[in-house]
Amino acid sequence: MNSTLEEIKPETLALIEKQSKAFGMSVDEYLKSLLPEGENDLSLDAGKNADQFESDMTEFAEDFENEYNGSYSREDIYFDHD
């Protein structure tokens, strides 16, 4: 048996199997779908347009209490340094 497969915990394998079934794919097809197309292809999804990006960023920013006002004080930057 391949030593890489031995490194995968049974719980992880069960999750992978569950996900692949949910997508109607074999485990192999599912794992391949998670990998980049090419060896050096780590790009972002080019299918999203600028409006979708802006919407995603707005939603992301809403999770933060303090809004960025264009600058940070030294106290803000070094609050965790003594």
PDB file with one MODEL, atoms N, CA, C and O in Angstrom:
MODEL        1
ATOM      1  N   MET A   1       0.832  -1.185   0.000  1.00  0.00           N
ATOM      2  CA  MET A   1       0.000   0.000   0.000  1.00  0.00           C
ATOM      3  C   MET A   1       0.876   1.247   0.000  1.00  0.00           C
ATOM      4  O   MET A   1       1.971   1.249   0.563  1.00  0.00           O
ATOM      5  N   ASN A   2       0.388   2.298  -0.632  1.00  0.00           N
ATOM      6  CA  ASN A   2       1.091   3.564  -0.718  1.00  0.00           C
ATOM      7  C   ASN A   2       1.177   4.196   0.668  1.00  0.00           C
ATOM      8  O   ASN A   2       0.170   4.268   1.373  1.00  0.00           O
ATOM      9  N   SER A   3       2.350   4.652   1.066  1.00  0.00           N
ATOM     10  CA  SER A   3       2.525   5.229   2.399  1.00  0.00           C
ATOM     11  C   SER A   3       1.723   6.522   2.576  1.00  0.00           C
ATOM     12  O   SER A   3       1.340   6.857   3.697  1.00  0.00           O
ATOM     13  N   THR A   4       1.469   7.238   1.502  1.00  0.00           N
ATOM     14  CA  THR A   4       0.661   8.451   1.593  1.00  0.00           C
ATOM     15  C   THR A   4      -0.748   8.110   2.061  1.00  0.00           C
ATOM     16  O   THR A   4      -1.306   8.819   2.899  1.00  0.00           O
ATOM     17  N   LEU A   5      -1.319   7.059   1.544  1.00  0.00           N
ATOM     18  CA  LEU A   5      -2.663   6.653   1.951  1.00  0.00           C
ATOM     19  C   LEU A   5      -2.703   6.253   3.418  1.00  0.00           C
ATOM     20  O   LEU A   5      -3.717   6.450   4.087  1.00  0.00           O
ATOM     21  N   GLU A   6      -1.637   5.707   3.912  1.00  0.00           N
ATOM     22  CA  GLU A   6      -1.577   5.301   5.311  1.00  0.00           C
ATOM     23  C   GLU A   6      -1.585   6.515   6.248  1.00  0.00           C
ATOM     24  O   GLU A   6      -1.935   6.393   7.422  1.00  0.00           O
ATOM     25  N   GLU A   7      -1.198   7.683   5.727  1.00  0.00           N
ATOM     26  CA  GLU A   7      -1.172   8.902   6.530  1.00  0.00           C
ATOM     27  C   GLU A   7      -2.558   9.507   6.717  1.00  0.00           C
ATOM     28  O   GLU A   7      -2.750  10.331   7.610  1.00  0.00           O
ATOM     29  N   ILE A   8      -3.516   9.118   5.903  1.00  0.00           N
ATOM     30  CA  ILE A   8      -4.866   9.681   5.972  1.00  0.00           C
ATOM     31  C   ILE A   8      -5.670   8.948   7.037  1.00  0.00           C
ATOM     32  O   ILE A   8      -5.803   7.725   7.003  1.00  0.00           O
ATOM     33  N   LYS A   9      -6.197   9.704   7.970  1.00  0.00           N
ATOM     34  CA  LYS A   9      -6.967   9.121   9.060  1.00  0.00           C
ATOM     35  C   LYS A   9      -8.315   8.602   8.545  1.00  0.00           C
ATOM     36  O   LYS A   9      -8.862   9.153   7.590  1.00  0.00           O
ATOM     37  N   PRO A  10      -8.853   7.553   9.166  1.00  0.00           N
ATOM     38  CA  PRO A  10     -10.142   6.997   8.744  1.00  0.00           C
ATOM     39  C   PRO A  10     -11.270   8.036   8.751  1.00  0.00           C
ATOM     40  O   PRO A  10     -12.151   8.001   7.892  1.00  0.00           O
ATOM     41  N   GLU A  11     -11.241   8.959   9.721  1.00  0.00           N
ATOM     42  CA  GLU A  11     -12.277   9.993   9.784  1.00  0.00           C
ATOM     43  C   GLU A  11     -12.219  10.894   8.550  1.00  0.00           C
ATOM     44  O   GLU A  11     -13.248  11.307   8.015  1.00  0.00           O
ATOM     45  N   THR A  12     -11.003  11.188   8.116  1.00  0.00           N
ATOM     46  CA  THR A  12     -10.824  12.035   6.938  1.00  0.00           C
ATOM     47  C   THR A  12     -11.313  11.312   5.699  1.00  0.00           C
ATOM     48  O   THR A  12     -11.984  11.905   4.854  1.00  0.00           O
ATOM     49  N   LEU A  13     -10.984  10.047   5.587  1.00  0.00           N
ATOM     50  CA  LEU A  13     -11.464   9.260   4.445  1.00  0.00           C
ATOM     51  C   LEU A  13     -12.980   9.214   4.414  1.00  0.00           C
ATOM     52  O   LEU A  13     -13.584   9.304   3.345  1.00  0.00           O
ATOM     53  N   ALA A  14     -13.596   9.074   5.573  1.00  0.00           N
ATOM     54  CA  ALA A  14     -15.061   9.027   5.642  1.00  0.00           C
ATOM     55  C   ALA A  14     -15.660  10.353   5.168  1.00  0.00           C
ATOM     56  O   ALA A  14     -16.668  10.363   4.461  1.00  0.00           O
ATOM     57  N   LEU A  15     -15.043  11.468   5.555  1.00  0.00           N
ATOM     58  CA  LEU A  15     -15.527  12.781   5.111  1.00  0.00           C
ATOM     59  C   LEU A  15     -15.384  12.945   3.601  1.00  0.00           C
ATOM     60  O   LEU A  15     -16.274  13.480   2.939  1.00  0.00           O
ATOM     61  N   ILE A  16     -14.265  12.484   3.066  1.00  0.00           N
ATOM     62  CA  ILE A  16     -14.033  12.572   1.619  1.00  0.00           C
ATOM     63  C   ILE A  16     -15.069  11.733   0.880  1.00  0.00           C
ATOM     64  O   ILE A  16     -15.636  12.180  -0.117  1.00  0.00           O
ATOM     65  N   GLU A  17     -15.313  10.538   1.359  1.00  0.00           N
ATOM     66  CA  GLU A  17     -16.318   9.668   0.733  1.00  0.00           C
ATOM     67  C   GLU A  17     -17.705  10.305   0.781  1.00  0.00           C
ATOM     68  O   GLU A  17     -18.451  10.254  -0.198  1.00  0.00           O
ATOM     69  N   LYS A  18     -18.047  10.903   1.916  1.00  0.00           N
ATOM     70  CA  LYS A  18     -19.351  11.542   2.080  1.00  0.00           C
ATOM     71  C   LYS A  18     -19.505  12.708   1.102  1.00  0.00           C
ATOM     72  O   LYS A  18     -20.542  12.851   0.455  1.00  0.00           O
ATOM     73  N   GLN A  19     -18.467  13.537   1.000  1.00  0.00           N
ATOM     74  CA  GLN A  19     -18.503  14.668   0.080  1.00  0.00           C
ATOM     75  C   GLN A  19     -18.598  14.215  -1.373  1.00  0.00           C
ATOM     76  O   GLN A  19     -19.356  14.784  -2.158  1.00  0.00           O
ATOM     77  N   SER A  20     -17.837  13.204  -1.723  1.00  0.00           N
ATOM     78  CA  SER A  20     -17.864  12.744  -3.114  1.00  0.00           C
ATOM     79  C   SER A  20     -19.246  12.207  -3.478  1.00  0.00           C
ATOM     80  O   SER A  20     -19.724  12.427  -4.591  1.00  0.00           O
ATOM     81  N   LYS A  21     -19.882  11.509  -2.552  1.00  0.00           N
ATOM     82  CA  LYS A  21     -21.242  11.006  -2.802  1.00  0.00           C
ATOM     83  C   LYS A  21     -22.227  12.155  -2.937  1.00  0.00           C
ATOM     84  O   LYS A  21     -23.127  12.106  -3.775  1.00  0.00           O
ATOM     85  N   ALA A  22     -22.066  13.196  -2.112  1.00  0.00           N
ATOM     86  CA  ALA A  22     -22.960  14.351  -2.170  1.00  0.00           C
ATOM     87  C   ALA A  22     -22.897  15.039  -3.532  1.00  0.00           C
ATOM     88  O   ALA A  22     -23.890  15.596  -4.002  1.00  0.00           O
ATOM     89  N   PHE A  23     -21.727  14.996  -4.157  1.00  0.00           N
ATOM     90  CA  PHE A  23     -21.552  15.597  -5.476  1.00  0.00           C
ATOM     91  C   PHE A  23     -21.778  14.595  -6.607  1.00  0.00           C
ATOM     92  O   PHE A  23     -21.655  14.940  -7.782  1.00  0.00           O
ATOM     93  N   GLY A  24     -22.107  13.363  -6.251  1.00  0.00           N
ATOM     94  CA  GLY A  24     -22.347  12.336  -7.269  1.00  0.00           C
ATOM     95  C   GLY A  24     -21.096  11.958  -8.036  1.00  0.00           C
ATOM     96  O   GLY A  24     -21.152  11.677  -9.233  1.00  0.00           O
ATOM     97  N   MET A  25     -19.967  11.952  -7.343  1.00  0.00           N
ATOM     98  CA  MET A  25     -18.686  11.658  -7.985  1.00  0.00           C
ATOM     99  C   MET A  25     -18.008  10.501  -7.268  1.00  0.00           C
ATOM    100  O   MET A  25     -18.313  10.195  -6.115  1.00  0.00           O
ATOM    101  N   SER A  26     -17.086   9.867  -7.975  1.00  0.00           N
ATOM    102  CA  SER A  26     -16.244   8.887  -7.306  1.00  0.00           C
ATOM    103  C   SER A  26     -15.257   9.658  -6.435  1.00  0.00           C
ATOM    104  O   SER A  26     -15.059  10.857  -6.633  1.00  0.00           O
ATOM    105  N   VAL A  27     -14.647   8.987  -5.488  1.00  0.00           N
ATOM    106  CA  VAL A  27     -13.667   9.639  -4.623  1.00  0.00           C
ATOM    107  C   VAL A  27     -12.527  10.210  -5.465  1.00  0.00           C
ATOM    108  O   VAL A  27     -12.070  11.327  -5.220  1.00  0.00           O
ATOM    109  N   ASP A  28     -12.073   9.451  -6.446  1.00  0.00           N
ATOM    110  CA  ASP A  28     -10.989   9.912  -7.304  1.00  0.00           C
ATOM    111  C   ASP A  28     -11.384  11.173  -8.066  1.00  0.00           C
ATOM    112  O   ASP A  28     -10.608  12.127  -8.127  1.00  0.00           O
ATOM    113  N   GLU A  29     -12.583  11.185  -8.646  1.00  0.00           N
ATOM    114  CA  GLU A  29     -13.054  12.363  -9.383  1.00  0.00           C
ATOM    115  C   GLU A  29     -13.169  13.573  -8.454  1.00  0.00           C
ATOM    116  O   GLU A  29     -12.792  14.688  -8.814  1.00  0.00           O
ATOM    117  N   TYR A  30     -13.692  13.330  -7.265  1.00  0.00           N
ATOM    118  CA  TYR A  30     -13.857  14.420  -6.307  1.00  0.00           C
ATOM    119  C   TYR A  30     -12.503  15.017  -5.923  1.00  0.00           C
ATOM    120  O   TYR A  30     -12.339  16.237  -5.936  1.00  0.00           O
ATOM    121  N   LEU A  31     -11.544  14.176  -5.584  1.00  0.00           N
ATOM    122  CA  LEU A  31     -10.215  14.673  -5.210  1.00  0.00           C
ATOM    123  C   LEU A  31      -9.562  15.434  -6.358  1.00  0.00           C
ATOM    124  O   LEU A  31      -8.934  16.470  -6.139  1.00  0.00           O
ATOM    125  N   LYS A  32      -9.707  14.928  -7.575  1.00  0.00           N
ATOM    126  CA  LYS A  32      -9.133  15.625  -8.731  1.00  0.00           C
ATOM    127  C   LYS A  32      -9.791  16.980  -8.932  1.00  0.00           C
ATOM    128  O   LYS A  32      -9.136  17.930  -9.360  1.00  0.00           O
ATOM    129  N   SER A  33     -11.093  17.078  -8.623  1.00  0.00           N
ATOM    130  CA  SER A  33     -11.785  18.359  -8.791  1.00  0.00           C
ATOM    131  C   SER A  33     -11.272  19.417  -7.812  1.00  0.00           C
ATOM    132  O   SER A  33     -11.435  20.612  -8.056  1.00  0.00           O
ATOM    133  N   LEU A  34     -10.666  18.997  -6.724  1.00  0.00           N
ATOM    134  CA  LEU A  34     -10.127  19.928  -5.734  1.00  0.00           C
ATOM    135  C   LEU A  34      -8.749  20.450  -6.109  1.00  0.00           C
ATOM    136  O   LEU A  34      -8.295  21.461  -5.573  1.00  0.00           O
ATOM    137  N   LEU A  35      -8.092  19.770  -7.019  1.00  0.00           N
ATOM    138  CA  LEU A  35      -6.733  20.140  -7.412  1.00  0.00           C
ATOM    139  C   LEU A  35      -6.750  21.188  -8.515  1.00  0.00           C
ATOM    140  O   LEU A  35      -7.703  21.249  -9.292  1.00  0.00           O
ATOM    141  N   PRO A  36      -5.692  22.026  -8.596  1.00  0.00           N
ATOM    142  CA  PRO A  36      -5.595  22.992  -9.687  1.00  0.00           C
ATOM    143  C   PRO A  36      -5.475  22.271 -11.024  1.00  0.00           C
ATOM    144  O   PRO A  36      -5.015  21.132 -11.096  1.00  0.00           O
ATOM    145  N   GLU A  37      -5.900  22.963 -12.084  1.00  0.00           N
ATOM    146  CA  GLU A  37      -5.858  22.384 -13.434  1.00  0.00           C
ATOM    147  C   GLU A  37      -4.449  21.960 -13.838  1.00  0.00           C
ATOM    148  O   GLU A  37      -4.226  20.829 -14.271  1.00  0.00           O
ATOM    149  N   GLY A  38      -3.513  22.877 -13.691  1.00  0.00           N
ATOM    150  CA  GLY A  38      -2.136  22.587 -14.073  1.00  0.00           C
ATOM    151  C   GLY A  38      -1.236  22.608 -12.860  1.00  0.00           C
ATOM    152  O   GLY A  38      -1.651  23.013 -11.774  1.00  0.00           O
ATOM    153  N   GLU A  39      -0.028  22.180 -13.040  1.00  0.00           N
ATOM    154  CA  GLU A  39       0.930  22.093 -11.940  1.00  0.00           C
ATOM    155  C   GLU A  39       1.161  23.446 -11.273  1.00  0.00           C
ATOM    156  O   GLU A  39       1.319  23.528 -10.055  1.00  0.00           O
ATOM    157  N   ASN A  40       1.180  24.507 -12.082  1.00  0.00           N
ATOM    158  CA  ASN A  40       1.455  25.847 -11.544  1.00  0.00           C
ATOM    159  C   ASN A  40       0.211  26.724 -11.471  1.00  0.00           C
ATOM    160  O   ASN A  40       0.317  27.929 -11.245  1.00  0.00           O
ATOM    161  N   ASP A  41      -0.951  26.139 -11.658  1.00  0.00           N
ATOM    162  CA  ASP A  41      -2.193  26.906 -11.677  1.00  0.00           C
ATOM    163  C   ASP A  41      -2.760  27.045 -10.277  1.00  0.00           C
ATOM    164  O   ASP A  41      -3.436  26.147  -9.774  1.00  0.00           O
ATOM    165  N   LEU A  42      -2.479  28.168  -9.661  1.00  0.00           N
ATOM    166  CA  LEU A  42      -3.011  28.458  -8.329  1.00  0.00           C
ATOM    167  C   LEU A  42      -3.812  29.755  -8.358  1.00  0.00           C
ATOM    168  O   LEU A  42      -3.966  30.427  -7.338  1.00  0.00           O
ATOM    169  N   SER A  43      -4.318  30.096  -9.539  1.00  0.00           N
ATOM    170  CA  SER A  43      -5.021  31.355  -9.704  1.00  0.00           C
ATOM    171  C   SER A  43      -6.400  31.332  -9.063  1.00  0.00           C
ATOM    172  O   SER A  43      -6.949  30.275  -8.754  1.00  0.00           O
ATOM    173  N   LEU A  44      -6.942  32.529  -8.874  1.00  0.00           N
ATOM    174  CA  LEU A  44      -8.289  32.658  -8.363  1.00  0.00           C
ATOM    175  C   LEU A  44      -9.285  32.328  -9.462  1.00  0.00           C
ATOM    176  O   LEU A  44      -8.937  32.283 -10.642  1.00  0.00           O
ATOM    177  N   ASP A  45     -10.508  32.100  -9.068  1.00  0.00           N
ATOM    178  CA  ASP A  45     -11.569  31.785 -10.012  1.00  0.00           C
ATOM    179  C   ASP A  45     -11.804  32.969 -10.945  1.00  0.00           C
ATOM    180  O   ASP A  45     -12.289  34.014 -10.512  1.00  0.00           O
ATOM    181  N   ALA A  46     -11.466  32.812 -12.208  1.00  0.00           N
ATOM    182  CA  ALA A  46     -11.617  33.886 -13.179  1.00  0.00           C
ATOM    183  C   ALA A  46     -13.068  34.060 -13.607  1.00  0.00           C
ATOM    184  O   ALA A  46     -13.400  35.035 -14.281  1.00  0.00           O
ATOM    185  N   GLY A  47     -13.929  33.136 -13.227  1.00  0.00           N
ATOM    186  CA  GLY A  47     -15.329  33.203 -13.617  1.00  0.00           C
ATOM    187  C   GLY A  47     -16.117  34.268 -12.878  1.00  0.00           C
ATOM    188  O   GLY A  47     -17.205  34.644 -13.314  1.00  0.00           O
ATOM    189  N   LYS A  48     -15.591  34.758 -11.774  1.00  0.00           N
ATOM    190  CA  LYS A  48     -16.306  35.783 -11.015  1.00  0.00           C
ATOM    191  C   LYS A  48     -16.026  37.157 -11.613  1.00  0.00           C
ATOM    192  O   LYS A  48     -14.900  37.470 -11.999  1.00  0.00           O
ATOM    193  N   ASN A  49     -17.064  37.956 -11.677  1.00  0.00           N
ATOM    194  CA  ASN A  49     -16.881  39.300 -12.218  1.00  0.00           C
ATOM    195  C   ASN A  49     -16.627  40.295 -11.089  1.00  0.00           C
ATOM    196  O   ASN A  49     -16.672  39.938  -9.912  1.00  0.00           O
ATOM    197  N   ALA A  50     -16.367  41.516 -11.454  1.00  0.00           N
ATOM    198  CA  ALA A  50     -16.019  42.553 -10.472  1.00  0.00           C
ATOM    199  C   ALA A  50     -17.159  42.798  -9.493  1.00  0.00           C
ATOM    200  O   ALA A  50     -16.913  43.029  -8.310  1.00  0.00           O
ATOM    201  N   ASP A  51     -18.405  42.752  -9.967  1.00  0.00           N
ATOM    202  CA  ASP A  51     -19.542  42.975  -9.073  1.00  0.00           C
ATOM    203  C   ASP A  51     -19.632  41.895  -8.009  1.00  0.00           C
ATOM    204  O   ASP A  51     -19.916  42.188  -6.847  1.00  0.00           O
ATOM    205  N   GLN A  52     -19.395  40.664  -8.391  1.00  0.00           N
ATOM    206  CA  GLN A  52     -19.434  39.560  -7.432  1.00  0.00           C
ATOM    207  C   GLN A  52     -18.296  39.707  -6.419  1.00  0.00           C
ATOM    208  O   GLN A  52     -18.479  39.449  -5.230  1.00  0.00           O
ATOM    209  N   PHE A  53     -17.122  40.123  -6.901  1.00  0.00           N
ATOM    210  CA  PHE A  53     -15.985  40.343  -6.010  1.00  0.00           C
ATOM    211  C   PHE A  53     -16.323  41.427  -4.984  1.00  0.00           C
ATOM    212  O   PHE A  53     -16.092  41.248  -3.788  1.00  0.00           O
ATOM    213  N   GLU A  54     -16.867  42.547  -5.454  1.00  0.00           N
ATOM    214  CA  GLU A  54     -17.246  43.632  -4.554  1.00  0.00           C
ATOM    215  C   GLU A  54     -18.274  43.166  -3.527  1.00  0.00           C
ATOM    216  O   GLU A  54     -18.186  43.517  -2.350  1.00  0.00           O
ATOM    217  N   SER A  55     -19.236  42.384  -3.972  1.00  0.00           N
ATOM    218  CA  SER A  55     -20.258  41.851  -3.076  1.00  0.00           C
ATOM    219  C   SER A  55     -19.636  40.955  -2.016  1.00  0.00           C
ATOM    220  O   SER A  55     -19.985  41.046  -0.839  1.00  0.00           O
ATOM    221  N   ASP A  56     -18.720  40.094  -2.427  1.00  0.00           N
ATOM    222  CA  ASP A  56     -18.035  39.199  -1.488  1.00  0.00           C
ATOM    223  C   ASP A  56     -17.220  39.992  -0.470  1.00  0.00           C
ATOM    224  O   ASP A  56     -17.222  39.664   0.716  1.00  0.00           O
ATOM    225  N   MET A  57     -16.520  41.037  -0.928  1.00  0.00           N
ATOM    226  CA  MET A  57     -15.695  41.834  -0.030  1.00  0.00           C
ATOM    227  C   MET A  57     -16.565  42.621   0.960  1.00  0.00           C
ATOM    228  O   MET A  57     -16.201  42.766   2.127  1.00  0.00           O
ATOM    229  N   THR A  58     -17.705  43.126   0.496  1.00  0.00           N
ATOM    230  CA  THR A  58     -18.624  43.838   1.382  1.00  0.00           C
ATOM    231  C   THR A  58     -19.148  42.913   2.462  1.00  0.00           C
ATOM    232  O   THR A  58     -19.192  43.276   3.638  1.00  0.00           O
ATOM    233  N   GLU A  59     -19.546  41.717   2.057  1.00  0.00           N
ATOM    234  CA  GLU A  59     -20.030  40.733   3.024  1.00  0.00           C
ATOM    235  C   GLU A  59     -18.939  40.365   4.024  1.00  0.00           C
ATOM    236  O   GLU A  59     -19.207  40.234   5.218  1.00  0.00           O
ATOM    237  N   PHE A  60     -17.719  40.201   3.544  1.00  0.00           N
ATOM    238  CA  PHE A  60     -16.587  39.885   4.403  1.00  0.00           C
ATOM    239  C   PHE A  60     -16.355  41.009   5.417  1.00  0.00           C
ATOM    240  O   PHE A  60     -16.144  40.744   6.600  1.00  0.00           O
ATOM    241  N   ALA A  61     -16.393  42.251   4.958  1.00  0.00           N
ATOM    242  CA  ALA A  61     -16.126  43.394   5.815  1.00  0.00           C
ATOM    243  C   ALA A  61     -17.193  43.567   6.891  1.00  0.00           C
ATOM    244  O   ALA A  61     -16.904  44.093   7.966  1.00  0.00           O
ATOM    245  N   GLU A  62     -18.414  43.136   6.619  1.00  0.00           N
ATOM    246  CA  GLU A  62     -19.494  43.282   7.590  1.00  0.00           C
ATOM    247  C   GLU A  62     -19.263  42.441   8.844  1.00  0.00           C
ATOM    248  O   GLU A  62     -19.894  42.676   9.874  1.00  0.00           O
ATOM    249  N   ASP A  63     -18.379  41.481   8.762  1.00  0.00           N
ATOM    250  CA  ASP A  63     -18.081  40.635   9.911  1.00  0.00           C
ATOM    251  C   ASP A  63     -17.164  41.324  10.929  1.00  0.00           C
ATOM    252  O   ASP A  63     -16.945  40.795  12.019  1.00  0.00           O
ATOM    253  N   PHE A  64     -16.636  42.478  10.586  1.00  0.00           N
ATOM    254  CA  PHE A  64     -15.704  43.164  11.468  1.00  0.00           C
ATOM    255  C   PHE A  64     -16.383  44.341  12.153  1.00  0.00           C
ATOM    256  O   PHE A  64     -17.169  45.065  11.541  1.00  0.00           O
ATOM    257  N   GLU A  65     -16.068  44.522  13.432  1.00  0.00           N
ATOM    258  CA  GLU A  65     -16.680  45.594  14.199  1.00  0.00           C
ATOM    259  C   GLU A  65     -16.198  46.970  13.753  1.00  0.00           C
ATOM    260  O   GLU A  65     -17.006  47.872  13.531  1.00  0.00           O
ATOM    261  N   ASN A  66     -14.898  47.129  13.624  1.00  0.00           N
ATOM    262  CA  ASN A  66     -14.313  48.432  13.314  1.00  0.00           C
ATOM    263  C   ASN A  66     -14.078  48.555  11.823  1.00  0.00           C
ATOM    264  O   ASN A  66     -13.503  47.671  11.188  1.00  0.00           O
ATOM    265  N   GLU A  67     -14.533  49.670  11.282  1.00  0.00           N
ATOM    266  CA  GLU A  67     -14.294  49.905   9.862  1.00  0.00           C
ATOM    267  C   GLU A  67     -12.959  50.629   9.690  1.00  0.00           C
ATOM    268  O   GLU A  67     -12.569  51.443  10.527  1.00  0.00           O
ATOM    269  N   TYR A  68     -12.287  50.330   8.627  1.00  0.00           N
ATOM    270  CA  TYR A  68     -11.024  50.981   8.303  1.00  0.00           C
ATOM    271  C   TYR A  68     -11.324  52.395   7.819  1.00  0.00           C
ATOM    272  O   TYR A  68     -12.138  52.574   6.914  1.00  0.00           O
ATOM    273  N   ASN A  69     -10.686  53.391   8.402  1.00  0.00           N
ATOM    274  CA  ASN A  69     -10.951  54.779   8.019  1.00  0.00           C
ATOM    275  C   ASN A  69      -9.815  55.400   7.211  1.00  0.00           C
ATOM    276  O   ASN A  69      -9.795  56.614   7.010  1.00  0.00           O
ATOM    277  N   GLY A  70      -8.894  54.604   6.757  1.00  0.00           N
ATOM    278  CA  GLY A  70      -7.804  55.108   5.921  1.00  0.00           C
ATOM    279  C   GLY A  70      -6.476  55.211   6.613  1.00  0.00           C
ATOM    280  O   GLY A  70      -5.450  55.385   5.955  1.00  0.00           O
ATOM    281  N   SER A  71      -6.464  55.109   7.915  1.00  0.00           N
ATOM    282  CA  SER A  71      -5.191  55.151   8.621  1.00  0.00           C
ATOM    283  C   SER A  71      -5.320  54.454   9.970  1.00  0.00           C
ATOM    284  O   SER A  71      -6.417  54.301  10.508  1.00  0.00           O
ATOM    285  N   TYR A  72      -4.204  54.046  10.491  1.00  0.00           N
ATOM    286  CA  TYR A  72      -4.152  53.427  11.805  1.00  0.00           C
ATOM    287  C   TYR A  72      -3.188  54.226  12.672  1.00  0.00           C
ATOM    288  O   TYR A  72      -2.168  54.713  12.185  1.00  0.00           O
ATOM    289  N   SER A  73      -3.505  54.360  13.937  1.00  0.00           N
ATOM    290  CA  SER A  73      -2.593  55.036  14.854  1.00  0.00           C
ATOM    291  C   SER A  73      -1.480  54.059  15.241  1.00  0.00           C
ATOM    292  O   SER A  73      -1.608  52.852  15.041  1.00  0.00           O
ATOM    293  N   ARG A  74      -0.399  54.586  15.789  1.00  0.00           N
ATOM    294  CA  ARG A  74       0.682  53.717  16.267  1.00  0.00           C
ATOM    295  C   ARG A  74       0.147  52.761  17.326  1.00  0.00           C
ATOM    296  O   ARG A  74       0.560  51.604  17.393  1.00  0.00           O
ATOM    297  N   GLU A  75      -0.769  53.249  18.149  1.00  0.00           N
ATOM    298  CA  GLU A  75      -1.361  52.419  19.198  1.00  0.00           C
ATOM    299  C   GLU A  75      -2.120  51.234  18.592  1.00  0.00           C
ATOM    300  O   GLU A  75      -2.047  50.113  19.095  1.00  0.00           O
ATOM    301  N   ASP A  76      -2.857  51.505  17.495  1.00  0.00           N
ATOM    302  CA  ASP A  76      -3.577  50.419  16.817  1.00  0.00           C
ATOM    303  C   ASP A  76      -2.623  49.368  16.258  1.00  0.00           C
ATOM    304  O   ASP A  76      -2.870  48.166  16.351  1.00  0.00           O
ATOM    305  N   ILE A  77      -1.532  49.849  15.680  1.00  0.00           N
ATOM    306  CA  ILE A  77      -0.585  48.950  15.028  1.00  0.00           C
ATOM    307  C   ILE A  77       0.186  48.121  16.045  1.00  0.00           C
ATOM    308  O   ILE A  77       0.401  46.925  15.845  1.00  0.00           O
ATOM    309  N   TYR A  78       0.606  48.763  17.144  1.00  0.00           N
ATOM    310  CA  TYR A  78       1.476  48.086  18.100  1.00  0.00           C
ATOM    311  C   TYR A  78       0.776  47.735  19.407  1.00  0.00           C
ATOM    312  O   TYR A  78       1.422  47.661  20.453  1.00  0.00           O
ATOM    313  N   PHE A  79      -0.540  47.519  19.360  1.00  0.00           N
ATOM    314  CA  PHE A  79      -1.292  47.273  20.583  1.00  0.00           C
ATOM    315  C   PHE A  79      -0.825  46.041  21.347  1.00  0.00           C
ATOM    316  O   PHE A  79      -1.009  45.965  22.561  1.00  0.00           O
ATOM    317  N   ASP A  80      -0.225  45.078  20.658  1.00  0.00           N
ATOM    318  CA  ASP A  80       0.184  43.845  21.325  1.00  0.00           C
ATOM    319  C   ASP A  80       1.677  43.789  21.635  1.00  0.00           C
ATOM    320  O   ASP A  80       2.191  42.741  22.028  1.00  0.00           O
ATOM    321  N   HIS A  81       2.372  44.907  21.459  1.00  0.00           N
ATOM    322  CA  HIS A  81       3.809  44.967  21.756  1.00  0.00           C
ATOM    323  C   HIS A  81       4.030  45.700  23.071  1.00  0.00           C
ATOM    324  O   HIS A  81       3.434  46.748  23.317  1.00  0.00           O
ATOM    325  N   ASP A  82       4.869  45.156  23.890  1.00  0.00           N
ATOM    326  CA  ASP A  82       5.175  45.825  25.148  1.00  0.00           C
ATOM    327  C   ASP A  82       6.532  46.463  25.109  1.00  0.00           C
ATOM    328  O   ASP A  82       6.955  47.075  26.090  1.00  0.00           O
TER     329      ASP A  82
ENDMDL
END
